[in-house]
Coordinates of C-alpha atoms and ligand atoms in Angstrom, one line a residue:
M208 CA 25.3 -157.9 101.6
L209 CA 22.5 -155.3 101.4
I210 CA 24.7 -152.3 101.4
L211 CA 27.3 -153.6 98.9
S212 CA 24.6 -153.6 96.3
L213 CA 23.6 -150.1 97.3
M214 CA 27.2 -149.0 97.1
E215 CA 28.1 -150.5 93.8
H216 CA 29.2 -147.2 92.4
S217 CA 30.7 -145.7 95.5
A218 CA 33.0 -148.2 97.3
G219 CA 36.6 -147.1 97.8
L220 CA 38.0 -143.7 98.8
L221 CA 36.6 -140.5 97.6
I222 CA 39.5 -138.4 96.5
G223 CA 39.5 -135.5 94.0
G224 CA 35.8 -136.1 93.0
E225 CA 36.3 -139.8 92.0
W226 CA 36.1 -143.2 93.7
R227 CA 39.6 -144.6 94.0
T228 CA 40.8 -148.0 95.0
A229 CA 42.5 -148.6 98.4
P230 CA 45.7 -150.5 99.2
S231 CA 43.6 -153.0 101.3
W232 CA 39.9 -153.5 102.4
S233 CA 37.9 -154.0 105.5
E234 CA 34.5 -155.6 106.0
V235 CA 31.7 -153.8 107.8
R236 CA 29.5 -156.0 109.8
S237 CA 26.1 -155.6 111.3
P238 CA 26.1 -155.3 115.1
W239 CA 22.9 -157.3 115.1
D240 CA 23.8 -160.5 113.4
S241 CA 27.4 -160.0 112.3
A242 CA 26.5 -160.3 108.6
V243 CA 28.8 -158.5 106.3
V244 CA 27.0 -155.4 105.1
G245 CA 29.7 -153.7 103.1
R246 CA 33.4 -153.5 102.3
V247 CA 35.4 -150.3 102.5
G248 CA 38.9 -149.2 101.7
R249 CA 41.6 -149.0 104.3
A250 CA 43.6 -145.8 103.4
G251 CA 47.3 -145.6 104.1
P252 CA 49.4 -142.4 104.5
E253 CA 49.7 -142.0 100.7
Q254 CA 45.9 -141.9 100.3
V255 CA 45.6 -139.4 103.2
D256 CA 48.3 -137.2 101.5
A257 CA 46.5 -137.5 98.2
A258 CA 43.1 -136.5 99.8
V259 CA 44.7 -133.4 101.4
R260 CA 46.3 -132.5 98.1
A261 CA 43.0 -132.9 96.4
A262 CA 41.3 -130.8 99.1
E263 CA 43.8 -128.0 98.6
H264 CA 42.8 -127.9 94.9
G265 CA 39.1 -128.3 95.9
F266 CA 39.5 -125.3 98.2
D267 CA 40.4 -123.1 95.3
L268 CA 37.3 -124.2 93.5
V269 CA 34.9 -123.9 96.4
A270 CA 36.2 -120.6 97.7
G271 CA 35.8 -119.3 94.1
L272 CA 32.1 -120.1 94.0
P273 CA 29.6 -117.4 94.8
A274 CA 27.7 -118.0 98.0
A275 CA 24.5 -118.5 96.1
E276 CA 26.1 -121.4 94.3
R277 CA 27.4 -123.0 97.5
A278 CA 23.9 -122.6 99.0
R279 CA 22.3 -124.2 95.9
L280 CA 24.7 -127.2 96.1
L281 CA 23.8 -127.8 99.7
R282 CA 20.1 -127.5 99.0
R283 CA 20.5 -130.0 96.2
A284 CA 22.4 -132.4 98.5
S285 CA 19.7 -132.0 101.2
A286 CA 17.0 -132.8 98.6
L287 CA 18.9 -135.9 97.4
V288 CA 19.3 -137.3 100.9
A289 CA 15.5 -136.7 101.4
E290 CA 14.8 -138.6 98.1
R291 CA 17.0 -141.5 99.3
R292 CA 15.6 -141.6 102.8
E293 CA 15.0 -145.3 102.8
R294 CA 18.4 -146.1 101.4
F295 CA 20.1 -144.0 104.0
A296 CA 18.0 -145.4 106.8
A297 CA 18.8 -148.9 105.6
A298 CA 22.5 -148.2 105.7
I299 CA 22.3 -146.7 109.2
I300 CA 20.4 -149.7 110.5
A301 CA 22.7 -152.2 108.8
E302 CA 26.0 -150.8 110.0
S303 CA 25.1 -149.2 113.3
G304 CA 22.3 -151.4 114.5
K305 CA 20.2 -148.3 115.2
P306 CA 16.5 -149.2 115.4
R307 CA 14.5 -148.2 112.3
R308 CA 12.5 -145.4 113.9
H309 CA 15.7 -143.7 115.2
A310 CA 17.6 -144.3 111.9
A311 CA 14.7 -142.7 109.9
A312 CA 14.7 -139.7 112.3
E313 CA 18.5 -139.3 111.9
V314 CA 18.0 -139.1 108.1
D315 CA 15.3 -136.4 108.5
R316 CA 17.6 -134.5 110.8
A317 CA 20.5 -134.7 108.3
V318 CA 18.2 -133.3 105.6
E319 CA 17.5 -130.4 107.9
T320 CA 21.2 -129.9 108.9
L321 CA 22.2 -129.6 105.2
R322 CA 19.3 -127.2 104.6
L323 CA 20.3 -125.1 107.5
S324 CA 23.9 -125.1 106.2
S325 CA 22.7 -123.9 102.8
E326 CA 21.1 -120.9 104.5
E327 CA 24.3 -120.1 106.3
A328 CA 26.2 -119.8 103.0
G329 CA 24.3 -116.5 102.5
R330 CA 24.8 -115.2 106.0
L331 CA 28.6 -114.9 106.1
H332 CA 29.1 -111.3 107.0
G333 CA 31.1 -109.0 109.1
E334 CA 30.6 -105.5 110.5
T335 CA 31.8 -102.0 110.0
V336 CA 34.2 -100.9 112.6
P337 CA 34.3 -97.1 113.6
L338 CA 38.1 -96.8 113.5
D339 CA 38.0 -93.1 113.8
A340 CA 36.8 -93.5 117.3
A341 CA 40.2 -94.8 118.3
P342 CA 42.9 -92.2 119.1
G343 CA 45.3 -91.9 116.1
S344 CA 43.0 -93.6 113.6
A345 CA 41.2 -90.6 112.2
R346 CA 40.3 -90.7 108.5
R347 CA 40.2 -94.5 108.5
R348 CA 37.2 -96.6 107.4
G349 CA 37.2 -100.1 108.7
Y350 CA 35.2 -103.3 108.5
F351 CA 35.8 -107.0 109.0
I352 CA 34.8 -109.9 106.8
R353 CA 34.7 -113.6 107.4
V354 CA 37.0 -115.7 105.2
P355 CA 37.2 -119.5 104.8
L356 CA 40.1 -121.4 106.5
G357 CA 41.1 -123.8 103.7
V358 CA 41.2 -127.5 104.2
V359 CA 39.1 -128.8 107.1
G360 CA 39.8 -132.2 108.5
A361 CA 36.7 -134.0 110.0
I362 CA 36.7 -137.1 112.2
T363 CA 33.4 -138.6 113.2
P364 CA 32.1 -141.2 115.7
F365 CA 30.0 -144.3 115.0
N366 CA 26.8 -143.4 116.7
F367 CA 25.3 -140.8 114.2
P368 CA 27.0 -141.8 111.0
L369 CA 24.9 -139.4 108.9
N370 CA 23.8 -136.4 110.9
L371 CA 27.1 -135.8 112.7
V372 CA 28.9 -136.0 109.3
C373 CA 26.4 -133.4 107.9
H374 CA 27.1 -131.2 110.9
K375 CA 30.7 -131.0 109.7
V376 CA 30.4 -131.2 105.9
G377 CA 27.5 -128.8 105.6
P378 CA 29.0 -125.8 107.5
A379 CA 32.5 -126.4 106.0
L380 CA 31.2 -126.1 102.5
A381 CA 28.8 -123.2 103.4
A382 CA 31.8 -121.3 104.6
G383 CA 33.8 -122.0 101.4
N384 CA 36.2 -124.6 102.8
S385 CA 37.0 -128.0 101.4
I386 CA 37.0 -131.0 103.6
V387 CA 38.7 -134.4 104.2
L388 CA 36.4 -136.7 106.2
K389 CA 37.4 -139.7 108.1
P390 CA 34.3 -141.5 109.3
A391 CA 34.2 -144.1 112.1
S392 CA 35.4 -147.6 111.1
A393 CA 32.3 -149.3 112.4
T394 CA 29.9 -147.1 110.4
P395 CA 31.6 -145.7 107.3
L396 CA 29.0 -146.8 104.6
T397 CA 26.5 -144.0 105.3
A398 CA 29.2 -141.4 104.9
L399 CA 30.2 -142.9 101.5
L400 CA 26.6 -142.8 100.4
L401 CA 26.6 -139.1 101.3
G402 CA 29.8 -138.6 99.3
Q403 CA 27.9 -140.0 96.3
V404 CA 25.1 -137.5 96.9
F405 CA 27.5 -134.6 96.8
I406 CA 29.1 -135.8 93.6
E407 CA 25.6 -136.0 92.0
A408 CA 24.7 -132.6 93.5
G409 CA 27.6 -131.2 91.4
L410 CA 30.2 -130.4 94.1
P411 CA 33.5 -129.4 92.5
P412 CA 36.1 -132.2 92.6
G413 CA 38.2 -132.2 95.8
A414 CA 35.7 -130.2 97.8
L415 CA 34.7 -133.3 99.7
N416 CA 37.2 -136.2 100.2
I417 CA 36.5 -139.3 102.2
V418 CA 39.2 -141.6 103.5
T419 CA 38.2 -144.7 105.5
G420 CA 40.3 -146.8 107.8
P421 CA 41.5 -147.1 111.5
G422 CA 41.7 -143.9 113.6
P423 CA 45.5 -144.1 114.4
A424 CA 46.4 -145.0 110.7
V425 CA 44.1 -142.5 108.9
G426 CA 42.8 -140.0 111.5
L427 CA 46.2 -139.2 113.0
P428 CA 48.0 -138.4 109.8
L429 CA 45.2 -136.0 109.0
V430 CA 45.5 -134.4 112.4
R431 CA 49.2 -134.0 112.0
D432 CA 49.1 -132.6 108.5
I433 CA 49.9 -128.9 108.6
R434 CA 47.9 -128.2 105.4
V435 CA 44.8 -129.0 107.4
R436 CA 43.7 -125.7 109.0
L437 CA 41.1 -127.0 111.4
I438 CA 40.3 -130.4 112.8
T439 CA 36.7 -130.8 113.7
F440 CA 36.2 -133.9 115.8
T441 CA 33.3 -135.6 117.5
G442 CA 34.1 -138.7 119.6
S443 CA 35.5 -139.7 123.0
A444 CA 37.4 -137.5 125.4
A445 CA 40.4 -139.8 125.1
V446 CA 40.8 -139.4 121.4
G447 CA 39.9 -135.7 121.7
E448 CA 42.9 -135.3 124.0
T449 CA 45.2 -137.0 121.5
I450 CA 43.9 -134.7 118.7
R451 CA 44.5 -131.6 120.9
T452 CA 48.0 -132.7 121.6
E453 CA 48.9 -133.7 118.1
S454 CA 47.4 -130.7 116.3
G455 CA 49.9 -128.2 117.7
L456 CA 48.8 -124.6 117.2
R457 CA 46.2 -125.3 114.6
R458 CA 42.5 -124.9 115.4
T459 CA 40.4 -127.7 116.8
A460 CA 36.7 -128.0 117.4
L461 CA 36.0 -130.9 119.8
E462 CA 32.6 -132.4 120.6
L463 CA 33.3 -135.0 123.3
G464 CA 31.7 -137.5 125.6
A465 CA 29.7 -136.9 128.8
N466 CA 27.6 -138.5 131.6
C467 CA 24.5 -136.4 131.1
G468 CA 21.3 -136.6 133.2
A469 CA 18.0 -135.2 134.3
I470 CA 16.6 -133.7 137.5
V471 CA 12.9 -134.2 138.3
D472 CA 11.4 -132.3 141.2
E473 CA 8.1 -132.8 143.0
T474 CA 6.3 -130.1 140.9
A475 CA 7.1 -131.7 137.5
D476 CA 4.6 -133.2 135.1
L477 CA 5.6 -136.7 135.9
D478 CA 4.0 -138.4 132.9
A479 CA 5.9 -136.1 130.5
A480 CA 9.2 -136.4 132.5
L481 CA 8.8 -140.2 132.5
E482 CA 8.4 -140.4 128.7
R483 CA 11.3 -138.1 128.0
C484 CA 13.7 -139.7 130.5
L485 CA 12.8 -143.2 129.2
A486 CA 13.6 -142.2 125.6
G487 CA 16.7 -140.4 126.7
G488 CA 17.9 -143.3 128.8
F489 CA 17.4 -146.1 126.2
A490 CA 17.3 -144.6 122.7
Y491 CA 20.0 -146.3 120.6
S492 CA 20.9 -148.3 123.7
G493 CA 22.3 -145.2 125.4
Q494 CA 25.0 -144.8 122.8
V495 CA 24.4 -141.1 122.5
C496 CA 26.6 -138.4 123.8
I497 CA 23.6 -136.7 125.5
H498 CA 22.3 -140.0 126.9
T499 CA 20.2 -139.5 130.0
Q500 CA 22.5 -141.6 132.1
R501 CA 21.8 -140.2 135.6
L502 CA 18.4 -139.4 137.1
Y503 CA 18.1 -137.2 140.2
L504 CA 14.6 -137.5 141.7
H505 CA 13.0 -135.5 144.5
T506 CA 12.2 -137.8 147.4
A507 CA 8.5 -137.0 147.3
I508 CA 8.1 -138.5 143.8
A509 CA 11.1 -140.9 143.7
D510 CA 9.4 -144.1 144.6
E511 CA 6.5 -143.7 142.2
F512 CA 8.7 -142.4 139.4
T513 CA 11.2 -145.2 139.8
R514 CA 8.6 -147.9 139.9
R515 CA 6.9 -146.7 136.7
F516 CA 10.3 -146.0 135.0
V517 CA 11.5 -149.6 135.7
E518 CA 8.1 -151.0 134.6
R519 CA 8.4 -149.2 131.3
A520 CA 12.1 -150.0 130.8
R521 CA 11.3 -153.7 131.3
A522 CA 8.5 -153.5 128.7
L523 CA 10.6 -151.8 125.9
A524 CA 10.6 -153.9 122.7
C525 CA 14.2 -155.2 122.3
G526 CA 15.4 -156.9 119.2
D527 CA 16.2 -156.7 115.5
P528 CA 16.9 -153.0 114.6
A529 CA 15.2 -153.5 111.2
D530 CA 11.9 -154.3 112.8
P531 CA 9.8 -151.1 113.0
A532 CA 8.5 -152.2 116.4
T533 CA 12.0 -152.4 118.0
E534 CA 12.8 -149.7 120.6
V535 CA 16.1 -151.1 121.8
G536 CA 18.5 -152.8 119.4
P537 CA 22.1 -154.1 119.7
M538 CA 25.1 -152.2 121.0
I539 CA 27.9 -151.5 118.5
N540 CA 30.0 -154.6 119.4
R541 CA 30.6 -157.2 122.0
A542 CA 33.4 -155.2 123.7
A543 CA 31.0 -152.4 124.4
V544 CA 28.5 -154.8 125.9
E545 CA 31.1 -156.4 128.1
A546 CA 32.4 -153.0 129.3
A547 CA 28.8 -152.0 130.2
L548 CA 28.1 -155.3 132.0
E549 CA 31.3 -154.9 134.0
L550 CA 30.3 -151.4 135.1
V551 CA 26.9 -152.7 136.3
R552 CA 28.6 -155.7 138.1
S553 CA 31.1 -153.5 139.9
A554 CA 28.3 -151.1 140.9
V555 CA 26.3 -154.0 142.4
E556 CA 29.4 -155.2 144.2
A557 CA 29.8 -151.7 145.7
G558 CA 26.2 -151.8 147.0
A559 CA 24.0 -150.5 144.2
E560 CA 20.6 -152.1 143.7
L561 CA 19.8 -153.6 140.3
L562 CA 16.2 -152.8 139.6
C563 CA 16.1 -154.3 136.1
G564 CA 18.4 -155.5 133.3
G565 CA 22.1 -156.1 133.9
T566 CA 21.9 -158.9 131.3
A567 CA 22.7 -159.3 127.6
E568 CA 22.1 -161.6 124.7
N569 CA 24.9 -161.4 122.1
N570 CA 25.2 -157.6 121.4
L571 CA 21.8 -156.7 122.9
M572 CA 22.0 -155.4 126.4
H573 CA 18.7 -155.2 128.2
P574 CA 17.6 -151.8 129.6
T575 CA 19.2 -151.5 133.0
V576 CA 18.3 -149.4 136.0
L577 CA 20.4 -149.1 139.2
A578 CA 19.5 -147.4 142.4
R579 CA 21.5 -146.7 145.7
V580 CA 24.4 -145.4 143.7
G581 CA 26.8 -142.6 144.7
P582 CA 28.7 -140.0 142.7
E583 CA 32.0 -141.9 142.9
L584 CA 30.7 -145.1 141.3
P585 CA 32.0 -145.4 137.7
V586 CA 28.5 -146.2 136.5
V587 CA 27.6 -142.6 137.6
C588 CA 30.7 -140.5 137.1
E589 CA 32.1 -142.1 133.9
E590 CA 30.5 -142.1 130.5
T591 CA 28.7 -145.5 130.3
F592 CA 27.5 -145.1 126.6
A593 CA 25.1 -148.0 127.3
P594 CA 21.4 -148.6 128.1
V595 CA 22.1 -148.1 131.8
V596 CA 20.4 -145.4 134.0
T597 CA 21.2 -144.6 137.6
V598 CA 18.7 -143.2 140.1
E599 CA 19.6 -141.0 143.1
T600 CA 17.3 -138.9 145.3
F601 CA 17.4 -135.4 146.7
K602 CA 15.4 -133.6 149.4
D603 CA 15.6 -130.0 148.1
F604 CA 16.0 -128.7 144.6
D605 CA 19.4 -127.0 145.1
S606 CA 21.0 -130.1 146.5
G607 CA 19.7 -131.9 143.3
L608 CA 21.6 -129.3 141.2
A609 CA 24.7 -129.8 143.4
M610 CA 24.5 -133.6 143.1
F611 CA 24.3 -133.4 139.3
N612 CA 27.4 -131.1 139.2
R613 CA 29.3 -133.4 141.6
G614 CA 28.6 -136.5 139.5
S615 CA 29.8 -134.7 136.4
S616 CA 33.3 -134.2 137.8
A617 CA 33.8 -137.1 140.3
G618 CA 35.4 -139.5 137.8
T619 CA 38.5 -139.5 135.6
R620 CA 36.9 -136.7 133.5
D621 CA 35.3 -133.4 134.3
Y622 CA 32.3 -133.6 132.0
G623 CA 29.8 -130.8 131.2
L624 CA 27.5 -131.5 128.2
A625 CA 23.8 -131.4 129.0
C626 CA 21.2 -131.7 131.8
G627 CA 17.4 -131.8 131.7
V628 CA 15.4 -130.2 134.4
F629 CA 11.7 -131.1 135.0
T630 CA 9.9 -128.6 137.2
S631 CA 7.0 -126.3 137.0
D632 CA 8.6 -123.8 139.4
L633 CA 9.9 -120.9 137.3
N634 CA 12.4 -119.7 139.9
R635 CA 13.9 -123.2 140.2
A636 CA 14.1 -123.5 136.4
F637 CA 16.0 -120.2 136.2
R638 CA 18.3 -121.2 139.1
A639 CA 19.1 -124.5 137.3
T640 CA 20.1 -122.6 134.1
E641 CA 22.5 -120.6 136.1
R642 CA 24.0 -123.3 138.3
L643 CA 24.3 -126.4 136.2
A644 CA 27.8 -126.5 134.9
V645 CA 27.0 -127.7 131.4
G646 CA 26.9 -126.4 127.8
N647 CA 23.1 -127.2 127.4
V648 CA 20.3 -126.9 130.0
Y649 CA 16.9 -128.2 128.9
V650 CA 13.9 -127.2 131.0
N651 CA 11.1 -129.8 130.8
D652 CA 13.2 -132.0 128.4
S653 CA 15.7 -134.7 129.2
A654 CA 19.4 -134.2 128.4
T655 CA 18.8 -136.1 125.1
F656 CA 17.1 -133.2 123.4
R657 CA 18.8 -131.5 120.4
A658 CA 17.5 -129.1 117.7
D659 CA 20.1 -129.0 114.9
L660 CA 19.9 -125.2 114.5
A661 CA 20.9 -124.5 118.1
P662 CA 24.4 -123.9 119.4
Y663 CA 25.4 -127.3 120.7
G664 CA 28.5 -128.4 122.6
G665 CA 30.1 -129.1 125.9
V666 CA 32.3 -127.4 128.5
R667 CA 35.5 -128.6 130.2
D668 CA 36.2 -132.3 129.2
S669 CA 33.1 -132.4 127.0
G670 CA 34.6 -130.3 124.4
T671 CA 35.4 -126.9 122.9
G672 CA 33.4 -125.0 120.3
R673 CA 29.8 -125.3 119.2
E674 CA 28.1 -127.1 116.4
G675 CA 24.8 -126.2 114.7
P676 CA 25.4 -124.7 111.2
R677 CA 25.4 -121.0 112.2
F678 CA 27.9 -121.6 115.0
A679 CA 30.1 -124.2 113.2
V680 CA 30.5 -121.7 110.3
E681 CA 32.0 -119.2 112.8
Q682 CA 34.6 -121.8 113.8
M683 CA 35.3 -122.6 110.2
T684 CA 36.1 -119.1 109.2
D685 CA 38.6 -116.4 110.1
I686 CA 37.9 -112.8 110.8
R687 CA 39.8 -110.5 108.4
M688 CA 40.0 -106.9 109.5
V689 CA 40.2 -104.3 106.7
S690 CA 41.0 -100.7 107.0
F691 CA 41.1 -97.9 104.4
N692 CA 43.2 -94.8 105.1
L693 CA 41.5 -92.0 103.4
G694 CA 44.4 -89.6 103.8
D695 CA 44.4 -86.0 105.1
Ligands
NDP948 P1 36.1 -142.6 119.3 O1 36.7 -141.5 120.0 O2 36.5 -144.0 119.7 O3 36.2 -142.5 117.7 C1 35.8 -141.3 117.1 C2 36.6 -141.2 115.8 O4 37.9 -140.9 116.0 C3 36.5 -142.4 114.9 O5 36.4 -142.0 113.5 C4 37.8 -143.1 115.2 O6 38.3 -144.0 114.2 C5 38.7 -141.9 115.3 N1 40.0 -142.1 116.0 C6 40.3 -143.1 116.9 N2 41.5 -143.0 117.3 C7 42.1 -142.0 116.7 C8 43.4 -141.3 116.7 N3 44.4 -141.8 117.5 N4 43.6 -140.3 115.9 C9 42.6 -139.8 115.2 N5 41.4 -140.3 115.1 C10 41.1 -141.4 115.9 O7 34.5 -142.5 119.6 P2 33.3 -143.5 119.1 O8 33.2 -143.6 117.7 O9 33.4 -144.7 120.0 O10 32.0 -142.6 119.6 C11 31.6 -142.5 120.9 C12 32.1 -141.3 121.6 O11 31.7 -140.1 120.8 C13 31.5 -141.1 122.9 O12 32.4 -140.7 123.9 C14 30.4 -140.0 122.7 O13 30.1 -139.3 123.8 C15 31.1 -139.2 121.7 N6 30.2 -138.3 121.0 C16 30.1 -137.0 121.3 C17 29.1 -136.2 120.7 C18 29.1 -134.8 121.0 O14 28.4 -134.1 120.2 N7 29.6 -134.2 122.1 C19 28.2 -136.8 119.7 C20 28.4 -138.2 119.5 C21 29.3 -138.9 120.1 P3 37.9 -145.5 114.3 O15 36.4 -145.6 114.2 O16 38.6 -146.1 113.1 O17 38.5 -146.0 115.6

């Protein structure tokens, strides 16, 4: 019951600046040992309605604040999260099963995301427009400004319960919007701790509202509510598709799933590539949208790279996420483990070679590597979201690029999020940046690299729009064109 004691002031739903009781409650359990680590409200349609109403009022208050004040509030929230680093890390470990080192890193990133957002509050600007250059527009002076949208609805996934929430809340407030957040049901406690931080930072009531509960019961009414001007969603392609369908003509920003990977050629620094691919393949048990799921290796280095990769994967410390030594902890629940084991089983039945792993104890799936796979195998062309890495080989660099692209689109989705390219050949690196059909190409990093200030997002079924505070603020504002007719 670790988190319950941390949350004693903040259980319930955050509506209109205060913690309100819910019609019913759900337990949050640790993926590691199933212990109850918290209890959160299950909102119903009435609470969603109340949260949106509160957010409409909150919008008037936030939009009325000078940018300097919005920046100050976000800086204060960033500082409070930093002060409570241990508490946030403990909450992330408890509810998501993320190993301590990754949980602590997530808190540090969230501090940075809020700080970056605070800076964006002071950068909302437009441009002058030379209207008199247009025929018939003489004696006009024009410019455009950026204005907030109003109420933003945010729906977030389980795997980064703090930083991905900050990537929505920070820019929304920086831009002068209010927000209604629905965090993932598996990991809502961290978001509630963040809500408490914003109350203490002095955010006006209704500027940030948090409603917890199941996606269809709480997320969907938020998506369908026409008072919500933008839905910003991070999660699976399937739910993203529902949101796109249900939101009608209103704006959506969708950060969706993928089956990312890395290409390693024979000129690469193999030691560096190995370290980065290993981290990308198994960090948080592969439950990362930019998980390095697929490796494409040049035949000249494939045997040595694969042998060392498998050796290292076998040696990763698996176990209790609270233990600082743990590198691989549990998956989010048993159903996720079963689905991943089934993908591995069916790959082996289809002729793939299991080099290590393919087994699990309770929710802990051991790091798994498969060779002799092809682009049509689900373990390659679908998002596995598990500690499973596939290995394929190529003879020349351009066919490696083509194999990566083929594997992105050969399944039920047409993914395009990120690819890492390890090479010391500059021409090949440039070719990769032009030919890989993804939103993010990382040269000499695996797919699992992200800097929070960069524009980040996918193409095709991996999403629309870009996060990173500067870019999210653009999505969360409208351009308003202004013209002055100076007369004759
Ligand atoms: P889901 O899509 O299952 O859930 C995401 C959120 O949507 C949760 O809050 C969920 O609520 C909610 N939801 C579920 N059904 C509905 C619905 N019908 N209407 C509205 N909201 C709904 O994703 P996961 O939480 O399992 O996260 C994993 C996925 O997220 C992976 O596909 C991963 O790639 C993707 N992701 C993408 C990232 C990116 O930046 N591109 C980053 C991180 C993850 P509830 O929890 O109650 O079900």
